[in-house]
Short mmCIF file of N, CA and C in Angstrom, two decimals:
data_model
loop_
_atom_site.label_atom_id
_atom_site.label_comp_id
_atom_site.label_asym_id
_atom_site.label_seq_id
_atom_site.Cartn_x
_atom_site.Cartn_y
_atom_site.Cartn_z
N MET A 18 0.26 -16.70 -9.40
CA MET A 18 -0.23 -15.34 -9.73
C MET A 18 -1.84 -15.37 -9.25
N GLU A 19 -2.45 -16.51 -9.53
CA GLU A 19 -3.88 -16.57 -8.90
C GLU A 19 -3.88 -16.33 -7.36
N LYS A 20 -3.15 -16.40 -6.51
CA LYS A 20 -3.25 -16.18 -5.34
C LYS A 20 -3.01 -14.68 -5.22
N LEU A 21 -2.21 -14.01 -5.51
CA LEU A 21 -2.21 -12.67 -5.44
C LEU A 21 -3.34 -11.97 -6.12
N THR A 22 -3.97 -12.55 -6.98
CA THR A 22 -5.05 -11.95 -7.74
C THR A 22 -6.46 -11.93 -6.64
N CYS A 23 -6.32 -13.23 -6.13
CA CYS A 23 -7.64 -13.28 -4.92
C CYS A 23 -7.19 -12.24 -3.93
N ASP A 24 -5.99 -12.37 -3.21
CA ASP A 24 -5.52 -11.59 -2.30
C ASP A 24 -5.85 -10.01 -2.39
N ARG A 25 -5.61 -9.49 -3.75
CA ARG A 25 -5.90 -8.00 -4.18
C ARG A 25 -7.37 -8.01 -4.10
N GLU A 26 -8.24 -8.75 -4.78
CA GLU A 26 -9.44 -8.59 -4.73
C GLU A 26 -10.34 -8.62 -3.28
N THR A 27 -9.92 -9.48 -2.58
CA THR A 27 -10.42 -9.51 -1.09
C THR A 27 -10.07 -8.64 -0.17
N ALA A 28 -8.65 -7.91 -0.30
CA ALA A 28 -7.88 -7.04 0.68
C ALA A 28 -8.61 -5.88 1.26
N GLU A 29 -8.36 -5.67 2.28
CA GLU A 29 -9.17 -4.54 3.02
C GLU A 29 -8.23 -3.37 2.63
N TRP A 30 -8.48 -2.46 1.71
CA TRP A 30 -7.70 -1.26 1.35
C TRP A 30 -7.85 -0.24 2.48
N ARG A 31 -6.97 0.64 2.82
CA ARG A 31 -7.16 1.69 3.55
C ARG A 31 -6.43 2.77 3.11
N LYS A 32 -6.82 4.13 3.03
CA LYS A 32 -6.42 5.15 2.36
C LYS A 32 -5.05 5.68 3.43
N SER A 33 -4.00 6.02 2.85
CA SER A 33 -2.91 6.72 3.48
C SER A 33 -3.46 7.94 4.31
N SER A 34 -2.80 7.94 5.44
CA SER A 34 -3.27 8.99 6.46
C SER A 34 -2.40 10.34 5.80
N TRP A 35 -1.74 10.27 5.01
CA TRP A 35 -1.25 11.55 4.28
C TRP A 35 -2.03 11.87 3.25
N SER A 36 -2.97 11.46 2.81
CA SER A 36 -3.61 11.59 1.78
C SER A 36 -4.52 12.63 2.04
N GLY A 37 -4.94 13.72 1.14
CA GLY A 37 -5.59 14.82 1.73
C GLY A 37 -7.31 14.81 1.48
N PRO A 38 -7.85 15.51 2.22
CA PRO A 38 -9.34 15.13 2.21
C PRO A 38 -9.91 15.75 0.54
N ASP A 39 -9.09 16.47 -0.25
CA ASP A 39 -9.74 17.05 -1.29
C ASP A 39 -9.66 16.12 -2.56
N GLY A 40 -9.60 15.01 -2.23
CA GLY A 40 -9.55 14.13 -3.45
C GLY A 40 -8.35 14.01 -4.47
N GLY A 41 -7.17 14.47 -3.92
CA GLY A 41 -6.30 14.76 -4.79
C GLY A 41 -5.42 13.42 -4.91
N ASN A 42 -4.10 13.29 -4.66
CA ASN A 42 -3.36 12.07 -4.79
C ASN A 42 -3.61 11.32 -3.59
N CYS A 43 -4.19 10.00 -3.78
CA CYS A 43 -4.64 9.17 -2.68
C CYS A 43 -3.58 7.62 -3.21
N VAL A 44 -3.20 7.52 -1.99
CA VAL A 44 -2.50 6.11 -1.90
C VAL A 44 -3.19 5.16 -1.13
N GLU A 45 -3.45 3.98 -1.45
CA GLU A 45 -4.05 2.82 -0.56
C GLU A 45 -3.17 1.89 -0.45
N VAL A 46 -3.26 1.29 0.79
CA VAL A 46 -2.28 0.03 1.36
C VAL A 46 -3.24 -1.07 1.75
N ALA A 47 -2.86 -2.39 1.24
CA ALA A 47 -3.55 -3.39 2.06
C ALA A 47 -2.62 -4.45 2.19
N GLU A 48 -3.01 -5.22 3.44
CA GLU A 48 -2.12 -6.36 3.88
C GLU A 48 -2.70 -7.53 2.90
N LEU A 49 -1.62 -8.12 2.44
CA LEU A 49 -1.70 -9.36 1.36
C LEU A 49 -1.00 -10.68 2.30
N GLY A 50 -1.28 -11.84 1.51
CA GLY A 50 -1.00 -12.93 2.17
C GLY A 50 0.42 -12.73 2.46
N GLY A 51 1.00 -13.74 3.29
CA GLY A 51 2.54 -13.80 3.25
C GLY A 51 3.36 -12.74 3.94
N GLY A 52 2.55 -12.03 4.43
CA GLY A 52 3.07 -10.77 4.98
C GLY A 52 3.35 -9.31 4.17
N ARG A 53 2.92 -9.77 2.77
CA ARG A 53 3.13 -8.95 1.47
C ARG A 53 2.16 -7.67 1.66
N ARG A 54 2.75 -6.48 1.27
CA ARG A 54 1.66 -5.44 1.33
C ARG A 54 1.52 -4.93 -0.34
N GLY A 55 0.08 -4.59 -0.58
CA GLY A 55 0.02 -3.96 -1.69
C GLY A 55 -0.24 -2.32 -1.51
N VAL A 56 -0.05 -1.66 -2.66
CA VAL A 56 0.15 -0.30 -2.70
C VAL A 56 -0.81 -0.01 -3.92
N ARG A 57 -1.58 0.77 -3.79
CA ARG A 57 -2.51 1.21 -5.32
C ARG A 57 -2.80 2.71 -5.26
N ASP A 58 -3.07 3.46 -6.39
CA ASP A 58 -3.86 4.54 -6.46
C ASP A 58 -5.24 4.38 -6.12
N SER A 59 -5.76 5.22 -5.35
CA SER A 59 -7.36 4.81 -5.10
C SER A 59 -8.22 5.46 -6.36
N LYS A 60 -7.65 6.33 -7.10
CA LYS A 60 -8.36 6.47 -8.14
C LYS A 60 -8.44 5.63 -9.31
N GLN A 61 -7.54 4.71 -9.38
CA GLN A 61 -7.36 3.75 -10.56
C GLN A 61 -7.23 2.33 -9.93
N VAL A 62 -8.09 2.19 -9.31
CA VAL A 62 -8.21 0.60 -8.52
C VAL A 62 -8.20 -0.69 -9.44
N ALA A 63 -8.30 -0.57 -10.66
CA ALA A 63 -8.18 -1.61 -11.57
C ALA A 63 -6.71 -1.71 -12.22
N GLN A 64 -5.89 -0.67 -11.93
CA GLN A 64 -4.67 -0.74 -12.48
C GLN A 64 -3.75 -1.60 -11.56
N PRO A 65 -2.58 -1.87 -12.20
CA PRO A 65 -1.59 -3.01 -11.39
C PRO A 65 -1.32 -2.38 -9.94
N VAL A 66 -1.27 -3.17 -9.07
CA VAL A 66 -0.84 -3.04 -7.76
C VAL A 66 0.57 -3.43 -7.53
N LEU A 67 1.28 -2.45 -6.82
CA LEU A 67 2.68 -2.55 -6.27
C LEU A 67 2.80 -3.39 -5.05
N VAL A 68 3.48 -4.46 -5.28
CA VAL A 68 3.46 -5.42 -4.07
C VAL A 68 4.84 -5.69 -3.66
N PHE A 69 4.99 -5.44 -2.24
CA PHE A 69 6.18 -5.23 -1.51
C PHE A 69 6.29 -6.48 -0.52
N PRO A 70 7.46 -7.44 -0.44
CA PRO A 70 7.47 -8.43 0.28
C PRO A 70 7.82 -7.97 1.62
N ALA A 71 7.49 -8.62 2.90
CA ALA A 71 7.27 -8.34 4.16
C ALA A 71 8.80 -7.56 4.64
N ALA A 72 9.78 -8.13 4.30
CA ALA A 72 11.17 -7.26 4.88
C ALA A 72 11.26 -6.10 4.18
N GLU A 73 11.00 -5.95 2.85
CA GLU A 73 10.97 -4.56 2.27
C GLU A 73 9.84 -3.66 2.52
N TRP A 74 8.67 -3.96 2.81
CA TRP A 74 7.92 -3.15 3.64
C TRP A 74 8.27 -2.52 4.81
N ARG A 75 8.92 -3.35 5.62
CA ARG A 75 9.46 -3.20 7.22
C ARG A 75 10.47 -2.06 6.65
N ALA A 76 11.55 -2.36 5.86
CA ALA A 76 12.42 -1.26 5.61
C ALA A 76 11.97 0.06 4.96
N PHE A 77 11.14 0.02 4.33
CA PHE A 77 10.35 1.17 3.79
C PHE A 77 9.68 2.18 4.83
N VAL A 78 8.81 1.47 5.65
CA VAL A 78 8.14 2.20 6.84
C VAL A 78 9.09 2.62 7.69
N GLY A 79 10.34 1.80 8.07
CA GLY A 79 11.20 2.22 8.94
C GLY A 79 11.92 3.47 8.48
N GLY A 80 12.17 3.69 7.10
CA GLY A 80 12.81 4.65 6.55
C GLY A 80 12.07 5.90 6.62
N LEU A 81 10.67 5.70 6.63
CA LEU A 81 9.91 6.97 6.61
C LEU A 81 9.78 7.39 8.13
N LYS A 82 9.89 6.47 9.34
CA LYS A 82 9.74 7.10 10.36
C LYS A 82 11.15 7.69 10.58
N VAL A 83 12.12 7.31 10.36
CA VAL A 83 13.37 8.03 10.60
C VAL A 83 13.38 9.37 9.85
N ARG A 84 12.97 9.52 8.68
CA ARG A 84 12.76 10.81 7.97
C ARG A 84 12.08 11.65 8.80
N ARG A 85 10.79 11.25 8.98
CA ARG A 85 9.77 11.81 9.73
C ARG A 85 10.53 12.53 11.13
N ILE A 86 11.08 11.86 11.97
CA ILE A 86 11.69 12.22 13.26
C ILE A 86 12.78 13.04 12.96
N GLY A 87 13.53 13.01 11.87
CA GLY A 87 14.53 13.62 11.64
C GLY A 87 14.11 15.32 11.00
N CYS A 88 13.18 15.29 10.63
CA CYS A 88 12.73 16.74 10.13
C CYS A 88 12.82 17.91 10.88
#
C-alpha cells in the first residue's frame, strides 16, 4: 500500500476534458505505477482515489469511445 500512496502523492493529475470551466463536477486522472490509473474528485483531493488496473482502464476508455461514436 505504501507504493500506491507514493504514486498518488507524486502523480501528475490532469483534469478531464469533459469537466466544465465553471468549477462544477471535476474529475482528474493520473498515471500510476504498473499501468494503473487513479481517478479523483478535484475538489476533494485528500479523499480516497479510485484505482483501475491497466486492463480495466483500457476497457473503460474503449467503452467511452464506442458510446461517443455511436451517439
